[in-house]
Amino acid sequence: MERAVGIDLGTTYSLVATAGKGAARVLRDANGDGRFPSAAFFGRNGKDALGWDALHRAEHEDGDLLLSIKRFMGRGAHAARQDPGLRSFRLAAGDDRMVRFHVEGDRTVTPIELSARYLAALKARAEQDLGGPVTGAVITVPAYFDDAQRQATKDAGKLAGLNVLRLLAEPTAAAVAYGLDRPEHDNGRYVVFDLGGGTFDVSVLAFERGVFQVLATSGDTALGGDDFDLVLARMLLRDAGWDDPAGLPRVLLNQARAAAKAAKERFSTEERVEIVFAPEGGRPVRRTMTRQEFHVLVDPVLRRCRAPCEAAMRDAGLTGADLGGVILVGGSTRMPVVRAFVREFFGREPLLDANPDEVVAVGAALQADLLSGGDRDMLLLDVTPLSLGVETMGGVVDKIIPRNTSIPARARTTFTTYADGQTGMDFHVVQGEREKVEDCKSLARFKLSGIPPMAAGIGRVEVTYALDADGLLTVTARETTTGRTASVEVKPSYGLTDAEVEQMLVDSMDFAEQDMESRLLIEGRVEAQRIIDATRKALREDGAMLSAAERRSVEDVTAQLEVAKNARDRHEITRLIDALDHATAEFARRRMGASIQSALKDHSIREFT
Ligand code: ADP
Ligand code: MG
């Protein structure tokens, strides 16, 4: 029997679930725990460990504990270097396309390989539980994951021997688990508030005519339960006599982190918690803390949730009153202080009947069941996190698919040839919000050749951008008279950091005005060059139609435009373009007349009537 499963490949924990006949269940380990820590440990004795085993060994044995590697999926070493926090990675040098970590035993591993190991472990769990092979899987990804990150996730699935039926946005999966994909919820608007271990994502979804759309996403890729642990761990280390955690042994840091995390989780159900931390070589710590004291301690972390919530609601153009519900996702939403924040911010009680740790896996399983059964035709839509565009003349970006467009998506634009007899056209596919190519991320370049030679402006090339349901992009260029095509599947260039994605969004807002100005200048220059070229060509071919004085006046304005084109005043360029238009109007009329005459010469008048 073949079964499809849903997998929540989480930053901190991963889960696998199956569904059949509408009911979904999370598959558990021998201890009844559905969560599989997304953790790997590489010890001195050469044996590796995954999941709970990895976490336990890291508290007793020196070695490399790799955590939260999801934040490095599809990223270069650059991103890893910037990652904040108390981490125990050792970066392997010199790979800026795909990050690699050094681990014990003189080896290196990539985030894709590690993810593949977690996926393989979950696959094995499912096969054991179901008593048969699992081949298909729906794997969830954050809604804002870009092309490289999605591709990396898919690659990990393949490496684990899974047939990845679909990558599904985590908030969409949560909404599916809540059954919000039913006709009675048509026109609903929902917020999915997902505070996990290392990341915070807030998404606004709409459900319309059987289709989910992600209206807006925001978040903080460096905010999660780990940050709550960290403030508490720092306090414990200070109490034990270490003011500065830098340079402390890894085992000690892991112990402090584990103690802090356990205490934090107890505060979700207990009003006061006795924290014991007795590390070797330090003062033993034993203190009772109230929930109130804990809340004061973590308040600076909690506050960081506000701005992303505001951004998502603003992007979606909604207020709390427009919402049909707020869904809590992620283990950290079990914290009462987080729930209180959600209640206060959105002005309503969050939906609470599903388990926040499991809701994403459950939604993925329901979707996997649909896709493998194929009996219901439901389309789940996501949005693209950054605009996709093409470079045009002068290094300006023409946005083909704007940010936050629902996917799958397809959009087309037409280019004309810009030189006489041009037989090839180069395309540069870019991603980002800025107006100029140099400020965006380059995704791919390709060339369409074999365009039949024609006069400038006559050859037409249609460029189509197709984003599939997994968010992967194919760009095709097609010359319309011959039907010649060239296309490129955008191969991810593993390396756009989350910080870069955010920076690109921020920049596009800060620089919008300045960008517009430089865009207009560039466009003016391109237009000026086009007119100068056309005028010179006309003078060469038909200069004899002008008197010496007329010719001088045209040449004069052309020269002035040439000078203005190289300066920065776009208004002056526009003025001179108009002036040249004016100066050449009579010339153009005469040339037109001449060409009609010569056309008429060889044809009878009847052909034209
Ligand atoms: P992921 O980041 O993989 O999406 P989860 O959504 O499972 O992870 O969230 C993991 C985080 O949830 C961890 O920081 C964990 O400490 C926290 N967490 C789990 N249970 C509780 C709890 N009862 N109270 C507070 N935090 C919790
Ligand atoms: Mg999660």
XYZ file of C-alpha atoms and ligand atoms in Angstrom:
637
model
C 0.000 0.000 0.000
C 1.360 3.395 -0.969
C 0.701 6.357 1.218
C 1.350 10.060 0.954
C 2.286 11.983 4.051
C 2.438 15.588 5.135
C 5.691 16.817 6.627
C 6.264 19.980 8.631
C 10.003 20.450 8.170
C 10.432 22.902 11.013
C 13.320 25.004 12.204
C 13.208 23.428 15.652
C 10.894 20.455 15.344
C 9.695 18.449 12.377
C 6.577 16.296 12.252
C 4.958 13.795 9.928
C 1.229 13.161 9.629
C -1.100 11.110 7.464
C -4.686 11.559 6.485
C -7.321 9.286 5.091
C -11.070 9.770 4.843
C -10.743 13.331 6.086
C -9.153 12.572 9.436
C -5.495 13.328 9.953
C -3.175 12.156 12.665
C 0.376 12.966 13.645
C 2.661 9.918 13.784
C 4.456 9.563 17.107
C 7.668 8.050 18.376
C 7.881 5.281 20.974
C 7.459 7.891 23.744
C 4.267 9.185 22.206
C 5.936 12.399 21.049
C 5.068 13.630 17.566
C 7.931 16.097 17.480
C 11.254 15.161 15.947
C 13.890 17.773 16.866
C 15.476 19.168 13.701
C 18.884 18.570 15.218
C 22.006 16.595 14.374
C 24.982 15.816 16.582
C 28.406 14.830 15.320
C 30.415 13.414 18.193
C 34.104 12.752 18.736
C 33.708 8.993 18.508
C 32.497 9.377 14.956
C 28.917 8.304 15.509
C 26.242 10.768 14.456
C 22.884 11.238 16.098
C 19.638 12.849 15.013
C 16.559 14.190 16.781
C 16.164 13.762 20.571
C 19.253 11.623 20.654
C 21.300 14.509 19.221
C 20.009 16.970 21.834
C 20.727 14.615 24.719
C 24.224 13.762 23.634
C 25.144 17.433 23.201
C 24.581 17.991 26.917
C 27.125 15.345 27.887
C 29.648 15.038 25.159
C 31.790 17.411 23.152
C 30.938 17.577 19.497
C 29.010 19.601 16.946
C 25.334 20.110 17.568
C 23.685 21.533 14.491
C 20.396 23.319 15.187
C 18.052 25.558 13.224
C 19.700 24.750 9.915
C 16.443 25.608 8.152
C 17.495 29.232 8.293
C 20.399 28.354 6.005
C 18.443 26.419 3.398
C 19.245 27.807 -0.018
C 21.754 30.231 1.465
C 25.419 31.006 1.003
C 28.082 31.074 3.704
C 27.601 34.811 3.884
C 24.148 34.360 5.431
C 25.469 31.970 8.025
C 28.170 34.379 9.104
C 25.578 37.049 9.824
C 23.323 34.831 11.820
C 22.792 36.185 15.306
C 22.720 34.248 18.533
C 24.420 31.635 20.577
C 25.174 29.027 17.909
C 27.674 26.271 17.745
C 28.278 26.123 14.031
C 31.690 25.893 12.545
C 31.553 27.241 9.044
C 33.552 25.549 6.366
C 35.430 28.269 4.544
C 35.114 29.433 1.014
C 31.679 28.486 -0.245
C 29.504 31.436 -0.936
C 26.952 29.566 -2.985
C 25.936 26.961 -0.471
C 26.819 27.075 3.171
C 28.714 24.093 4.600
C 29.400 23.287 8.194
C 32.475 21.595 9.553
C 31.676 18.723 11.854
C 33.716 16.283 13.921
C 35.672 13.754 11.935
C 36.967 16.230 9.363
C 33.720 16.270 7.453
C 31.437 18.969 6.118
C 27.667 18.884 5.755
C 25.181 21.162 4.023
C 21.726 22.218 5.240
C 20.205 20.244 2.376
C 21.911 17.032 3.476
C 20.851 17.579 7.079
C 17.269 18.303 6.089
C 17.328 15.177 3.962
C 18.365 13.178 7.027
C 15.478 14.563 9.087
C 13.076 13.839 6.259
C 14.420 10.309 5.898
C 13.936 9.725 9.639
C 10.320 10.916 9.397
C 9.759 8.803 6.325
C 11.031 5.774 8.230
C 8.709 6.607 11.135
C 5.751 6.762 8.766
C 6.670 3.533 7.004
C 6.935 1.726 10.291
C 3.599 3.089 11.444
C 1.764 2.472 8.179
C 3.429 -0.854 7.487
C 4.329 0.003 3.919
C 6.342 2.312 1.726
C 5.764 6.045 1.700
C 6.554 7.623 -1.594
C 4.718 10.919 -1.864
C 4.948 13.864 0.488
C 3.703 17.389 0.836
C 6.389 19.418 2.608
C 5.631 22.778 4.142
C 7.781 25.878 3.770
C 7.438 29.400 5.178
C 5.279 31.580 2.940
C 8.171 33.979 2.343
C 10.635 31.283 1.184
C 12.186 32.397 -2.079
C 13.017 30.344 -5.108
C 16.378 29.111 -3.829
C 14.953 28.118 -0.457
C 12.056 26.221 -2.020
C 14.359 24.483 -4.452
C 16.688 23.507 -1.621
C 13.728 22.033 0.298
C 12.631 20.075 -2.730
C 16.175 18.826 -3.243
C 16.272 17.638 0.356
C 13.037 15.715 -0.226
C 14.513 14.057 -3.280
C 17.684 13.179 -1.393
C 15.523 11.496 1.243
C 13.848 9.397 -1.436
C 10.550 11.228 -1.299
C 8.417 12.224 -4.217
C 7.588 15.816 -3.319
C 4.003 16.280 -4.480
C 3.865 19.898 -3.479
C 5.547 22.496 -1.343
C 2.844 24.130 0.713
C 3.015 27.401 2.628
C 2.904 26.788 6.367
C 0.081 29.283 7.104
C -2.023 27.781 4.334
C -1.488 24.336 5.828
C -2.617 25.651 9.228
C -5.784 27.098 7.713
C -6.527 23.805 5.958
C -6.128 21.972 9.263
C -8.747 24.286 10.758
C -11.113 23.378 7.942
C -11.267 26.940 6.727
C -11.227 25.674 3.153
C -14.957 24.898 3.188
C -17.614 26.749 1.225
C -19.223 28.188 4.350
C -16.013 30.123 4.986
C -16.022 31.788 1.595
C -14.676 35.317 1.678
C -12.989 34.727 5.014
C -9.855 36.596 6.016
C -7.493 34.999 8.510
C -4.278 35.757 10.289
C -1.839 32.955 10.987
C 0.450 33.899 13.858
C 3.357 31.438 13.885
C 5.953 31.809 16.611
C 8.213 28.770 16.484
C 11.640 28.048 17.866
C 13.742 30.361 15.765
C 11.428 32.258 13.488
C 8.321 34.381 13.624
C 5.945 34.478 10.665
C 2.695 36.327 10.420
C 0.533 35.820 7.353
C -2.808 37.129 6.202
C -4.866 34.676 4.164
C -8.011 35.034 2.127
C -10.285 32.191 1.135
C -12.337 32.933 -1.941
C -14.225 30.669 -4.355
C -12.451 27.593 -3.103
C -8.991 29.082 -3.268
C -6.585 30.224 -0.572
C -4.446 33.212 -1.188
C -1.742 34.571 1.005
C -2.537 38.293 0.968
C 0.513 39.377 2.895
C 3.356 37.961 4.891
C 5.709 39.476 7.377
C 7.805 38.264 10.242
C 11.213 38.176 11.786
C 13.579 35.453 10.695
C 15.583 35.821 13.874
C 12.826 35.751 16.498
C 11.416 32.689 18.219
C 11.386 30.546 21.320
C 15.197 30.353 21.212
C 15.353 34.071 21.968
C 13.199 33.613 25.063
C 15.530 30.776 26.103
C 18.540 32.965 25.491
C 17.602 35.747 27.904
C 16.916 33.169 30.576
C 20.107 31.226 29.759
C 22.192 34.410 30.013
C 20.660 35.078 33.419
C 21.487 31.547 34.577
C 25.063 31.802 33.341
C 25.460 35.165 35.070
C 24.098 33.746 38.316
C 26.550 30.872 37.981
C 29.424 33.328 37.679
C 29.944 33.843 33.944
C 29.099 37.323 32.778
C 30.084 36.770 29.202
C 28.959 33.578 27.451
C 31.496 34.069 24.651
C 34.223 31.464 24.768
C 32.494 29.146 27.225
C 32.588 25.408 26.433
C 29.856 24.173 24.155
C 28.582 21.574 26.595
C 28.034 24.291 29.199
C 26.131 26.523 26.800
C 23.967 23.596 25.751
C 23.183 22.837 29.394
C 22.234 26.456 30.132
C 20.056 26.567 27.062
C 18.332 23.296 27.930
C 17.658 24.419 31.516
C 16.267 27.735 30.326
C 14.057 26.116 27.746
C 12.619 23.629 30.232
C 11.854 26.433 32.682
C 10.264 28.568 29.969
C 7.961 25.752 28.929
C 6.898 25.149 32.531
C 5.867 28.790 32.856
C 3.178 28.059 30.273
C 1.281 26.025 32.837
C 2.821 27.000 36.173
C 2.711 30.286 38.074
C 6.067 29.781 39.739
C 8.982 27.651 38.676
C 11.998 26.461 40.585
C 15.022 26.659 38.308
C 18.033 24.514 39.089
C 21.259 24.945 37.201
C 24.372 23.363 38.666
C 27.090 23.384 36.040
C 30.558 22.056 36.662
C 32.970 24.838 37.640
C 30.257 27.386 38.395
C 28.200 28.533 41.373
C 25.160 26.289 41.665
C 21.982 28.195 40.892
C 18.650 27.437 42.517
C 16.014 30.092 42.340
C 12.276 30.409 42.298
C 10.870 32.684 39.683
C 7.298 33.827 39.240
C 5.579 33.968 35.893
C 5.329 37.715 36.355
C 9.113 38.008 36.772
C 9.611 35.821 33.730
C 7.309 38.052 31.681
C 9.252 41.154 32.669
C 12.498 39.433 31.700
C 11.268 38.416 28.244
C 9.258 41.532 27.463
C 11.927 42.989 25.141
C 11.736 39.789 23.075
C 7.938 39.737 22.977
C 7.778 43.360 21.831
C 9.516 42.412 18.615
C 6.303 40.647 17.483
C 4.454 43.923 17.083
C 6.061 45.523 14.030
C 5.669 42.477 11.755
C 1.977 42.191 12.752
C 1.456 45.824 11.882
C 3.263 45.398 8.559
C 1.227 42.356 7.507
C -2.098 43.981 8.341
C -1.070 47.166 6.573
C 0.079 45.244 3.472
C -3.215 43.354 3.404
C -5.188 46.530 4.039
C -7.115 44.982 6.931
C -7.905 45.683 10.539
C -8.673 43.204 13.295
C -12.410 43.695 12.723
C -12.130 42.310 9.158
C -10.807 38.967 10.347
C -12.731 35.720 10.509
C -10.154 34.338 12.926
C -6.592 34.297 14.170
C -4.825 30.938 14.109
C -2.020 30.224 16.532
C 0.841 28.115 15.204
C 4.172 27.191 16.766
C 5.134 25.909 20.175
C 5.889 29.386 21.481
C 2.229 30.387 21.150
C 1.629 28.169 24.174
C 3.128 30.935 26.269
C 0.344 32.860 28.026
C 2.174 36.127 27.490
C 2.185 35.515 23.735
C -1.525 34.720 23.694
C -2.225 37.874 25.654
C -0.312 39.855 23.054
C -2.318 38.300 20.194
C -5.610 38.995 21.969
C -4.638 42.590 22.589
C -3.223 43.252 19.121
C -5.978 41.710 17.004
C -8.769 42.438 19.466
C -10.145 38.897 19.500
C -9.760 35.435 20.966
C -7.422 33.309 18.831
C -8.661 29.940 17.507
C -7.353 27.355 19.892
C -8.894 23.951 19.302
C -5.916 22.473 17.439
C -2.485 21.762 18.822
C -0.210 24.643 17.726
C 2.780 22.294 17.322
C 0.894 19.936 15.044
C -1.457 22.055 13.015
C 0.936 22.591 10.073
C 1.707 18.878 9.704
C -1.999 18.045 9.862
C -2.814 20.519 7.081
C 0.031 19.135 4.955
C -1.298 15.596 5.453
C -4.811 16.610 4.363
C -3.337 18.209 1.275
C -1.140 15.174 0.535
C -4.206 12.967 0.762
C -6.053 15.168 -1.724
C -3.147 15.328 -4.142
C -2.432 11.603 -4.092
C -6.104 10.641 -4.199
C -6.839 13.261 -6.787
C -10.560 13.073 -6.095
C -10.991 16.701 -5.199
C -9.586 19.454 -7.299
C -8.450 22.018 -4.854
C -5.924 24.630 -5.651
C -3.983 26.241 -2.871
C -2.441 29.536 -3.663
C 0.580 31.216 -2.204
C 2.215 34.509 -2.995
C 5.636 35.297 -4.319
C 7.688 37.132 -1.694
C 9.696 39.392 -4.016
C 8.943 40.843 -7.435
C 10.314 39.087 -10.508
C 11.388 41.264 -13.362
C 13.503 41.647 -16.430
C 16.296 44.095 -17.170
C 15.442 46.632 -19.839
C 17.580 49.227 -21.589
C 19.721 51.297 -19.290
C 19.735 48.831 -16.417
C 16.147 49.494 -15.350
C 13.963 46.677 -14.041
C 10.601 46.019 -15.576
C 8.564 44.086 -12.999
C 6.744 41.222 -14.646
C 5.319 39.481 -11.592
C 4.970 41.882 -8.658
C 5.584 40.912 -5.062
C 2.647 39.273 -3.272
C 1.159 37.944 -6.514
C -0.655 34.641 -5.964
C 1.035 31.626 -7.450
C 0.820 29.772 -9.758
C 1.150 32.897 -11.876
C 1.903 33.736 -15.446
C 2.609 37.147 -16.931
C 3.834 38.407 -20.236
C 5.443 41.465 -21.715
C 6.579 42.329 -25.237
C 9.872 43.798 -26.328
C 10.707 45.232 -29.719
C 14.105 45.095 -31.352
C 16.104 48.274 -30.796
C 18.633 48.088 -33.631
C 18.275 47.544 -37.353
C 18.959 43.967 -38.387
C 19.201 42.801 -34.801
C 19.223 38.986 -34.694
C 19.578 38.281 -31.005
C 18.214 39.569 -27.720
C 19.682 39.088 -24.247
C 17.503 38.665 -21.208
C 18.409 39.167 -17.601
C 15.944 37.826 -15.024
C 16.063 39.594 -11.674
C 14.302 39.456 -8.311
C 13.747 42.404 -5.982
C 11.858 45.591 -5.381
C 14.291 48.257 -6.542
C 14.111 50.028 -9.870
C 17.690 49.443 -10.906
C 19.177 46.098 -11.841
C 22.307 46.596 -9.769
C 20.139 46.796 -6.613
C 18.223 43.601 -7.348
C 19.265 39.970 -7.221
C 20.289 38.423 -10.516
C 18.540 35.083 -11.104
C 19.446 34.128 -14.658
C 20.591 35.366 -18.050
C 19.737 33.876 -21.400
C 19.719 34.767 -25.069
C 17.193 34.422 -27.866
C 18.964 34.177 -31.189
C 17.802 33.600 -34.746
C 15.549 36.657 -34.931
C 15.171 37.445 -38.656
C 16.826 40.792 -39.501
C 14.265 43.594 -39.508
C 14.225 47.345 -39.038
C 14.550 48.521 -35.451
C 11.247 48.449 -33.622
C 9.652 45.891 -35.929
C 10.843 42.598 -34.392
C 8.667 41.639 -31.459
C 9.645 39.267 -28.695
C 7.163 38.069 -26.104
C 8.611 37.233 -22.737
C 6.566 35.009 -20.448
C 7.197 34.440 -16.757
C 5.599 31.285 -15.375
C 5.730 30.597 -11.643
C 4.528 27.136 -10.759
C 2.604 26.097 -7.661
C 5.875 25.433 -5.838
C 7.069 28.937 -6.576
C 9.682 27.896 -9.148
C 10.169 30.154 -12.147
C 10.482 29.460 -15.883
C 11.071 32.323 -18.315
C 10.407 31.952 -22.023
C 11.137 34.383 -24.850
C 9.383 33.950 -28.185
C 9.909 35.887 -31.398
C 6.416 36.416 -32.817
C 6.999 36.175 -36.577
C 9.120 33.025 -36.615
C 7.941 31.495 -33.356
C 11.545 30.933 -32.306
C 11.791 30.463 -28.563
C 14.402 30.300 -25.860
C 13.720 29.647 -22.244
C 15.386 29.237 -18.939
C 14.344 27.422 -15.815
C 15.628 29.601 -13.104
C 18.252 27.622 -11.302
C 18.412 28.897 -7.794
C 21.630 30.623 -6.942
C 21.656 29.508 -3.317
C 22.680 32.691 -1.656
C 20.070 35.368 -1.048
C 20.049 35.852 2.719
C 16.863 36.517 4.667
C 18.502 39.722 5.734
C 19.006 40.526 2.066
C 15.359 39.789 1.291
C 14.313 42.084 4.108
C 16.851 44.693 3.124
C 15.583 44.656 -0.421
C 12.042 45.277 0.798
C 13.125 48.046 3.142
C 15.297 49.654 0.471
C 12.519 49.647 -2.064
C 10.437 51.728 0.331
C 13.198 54.092 1.429
C 14.419 54.616 -2.074
C 11.153 54.570 -3.945
C 11.289 58.270 -4.688
C 14.959 58.438 -5.514
C 14.578 55.311 -7.657
C 11.715 56.793 -9.607
C 13.789 59.876 -10.324
C 16.771 57.853 -11.562
C 14.467 55.608 -13.526
C 12.961 58.584 -15.347
C 16.452 59.887 -16.041
C 17.564 56.549 -17.477
C 14.443 56.279 -19.588
C 14.952 59.822 -20.839
C 18.524 58.976 -21.828
C 17.468 55.838 -23.682
C 14.758 57.753 -25.516
C 17.234 60.544 -26.349
C 19.725 58.066 -27.805
C 17.005 56.438 -29.885
C 15.989 59.792 -31.381
C 19.575 60.896 -31.974
C 20.331 57.641 -33.814
C 17.169 57.886 -35.898
C 17.873 61.508 -36.809
C 21.466 60.797 -37.856
C 20.322 57.862 -39.933
C 17.713 60.020 -41.669
C 20.293 62.747 -42.320
C 22.643 60.183 -43.846
C 19.979 58.715 -46.090
C 17.882 61.730 -47.012
C 19.921 64.758 -45.957
C 19.563 66.107 -49.485
C 15.904 66.898 -48.809
C 16.951 69.710 -46.448
C 18.351 73.116 -47.174
C 21.724 73.926 -45.605
C 20.027 76.113 -42.960
C 17.408 73.464 -42.141
C 20.099 70.853 -41.821
C 22.179 73.031 -39.525
C 19.221 73.633 -37.239
C 18.510 69.868 -36.952
C 22.173 69.128 -36.296
C 22.292 71.877 -33.698
C 19.437 70.489 -31.611
C 20.807 66.957 -32.000
C 24.147 68.087 -30.596
C 22.454 69.834 -27.679
C 20.472 66.701 -26.887
C 23.658 64.650 -27.040
C 25.193 66.894 -24.361
C 22.065 66.885 -22.186
C 21.832 63.118 -22.434
C 25.144 62.771 -20.630
C 24.195 65.227 -17.880
C 21.688 64.547 -15.070
C 18.830 66.951 -15.773
C 16.008 64.828 -17.108
C 13.741 67.856 -17.658
C 16.353 69.319 -19.990
C 16.465 65.992 -21.849
C 12.687 65.994 -22.240
C 12.729 69.615 -23.423
C 15.358 68.873 -26.082
C 13.621 65.701 -27.223
C 10.548 67.849 -27.862
C 12.682 70.477 -29.589
C 14.268 67.887 -31.859
C 10.851 66.452 -32.625
C 9.760 69.898 -33.622
C 12.898 70.649 -35.663
C 12.554 67.419 -37.625
C 8.789 67.505 -38.190
C 9.020 69.004 -41.664
C 11.908 66.693 -42.581
C 9.853 63.670 -41.492
C 6.894 64.864 -43.571
C 9.091 65.149 -46.675
C 10.614 61.710 -46.138
C 7.183 60.181 -45.639
C 5.971 61.796 -48.842
C 9.008 60.497 -50.731
C 8.556 56.963 -49.543
C 4.856 56.963 -50.470
C 5.834 58.248 -53.885
C 8.385 55.506 -54.350
C 5.924 52.895 -53.139
C 3.296 54.155 -55.546
C 5.713 54.146 -58.463
C 5.684 50.358 -58.765
C 2.027 49.750 -58.061
C -1.218 50.643 -59.635
C -3.406 53.004 -57.713
C -6.088 50.305 -57.426
C -4.052 48.324 -54.930
C -4.441 51.140 -52.450
C -8.150 51.695 -52.713
P 9.496 25.301 14.706
O 10.428 26.447 14.927
O 10.194 24.117 14.216
O 8.297 25.677 13.903
P 7.773 24.776 16.980
O 6.637 25.467 16.392
O 7.582 23.381 17.400
O 9.069 24.849 16.146
O 8.224 25.651 18.244
C 9.295 25.288 19.026
C 9.395 26.275 20.147
O 8.228 26.180 20.943
C 10.572 26.013 21.061
O 11.240 27.229 21.328
C 9.908 25.483 22.307
O 10.637 25.800 23.480
C 8.600 26.210 22.294
N 7.606 25.529 23.097
C 7.128 24.272 22.969
N 6.239 23.995 23.937
C 6.159 25.110 24.699
C 5.435 25.467 25.864
N 4.608 24.597 26.450
N 5.610 26.701 26.377
C 6.454 27.587 25.787
N 7.165 27.312 24.705
C 7.024 26.091 24.155
Mg 6.842 25.678 12.614
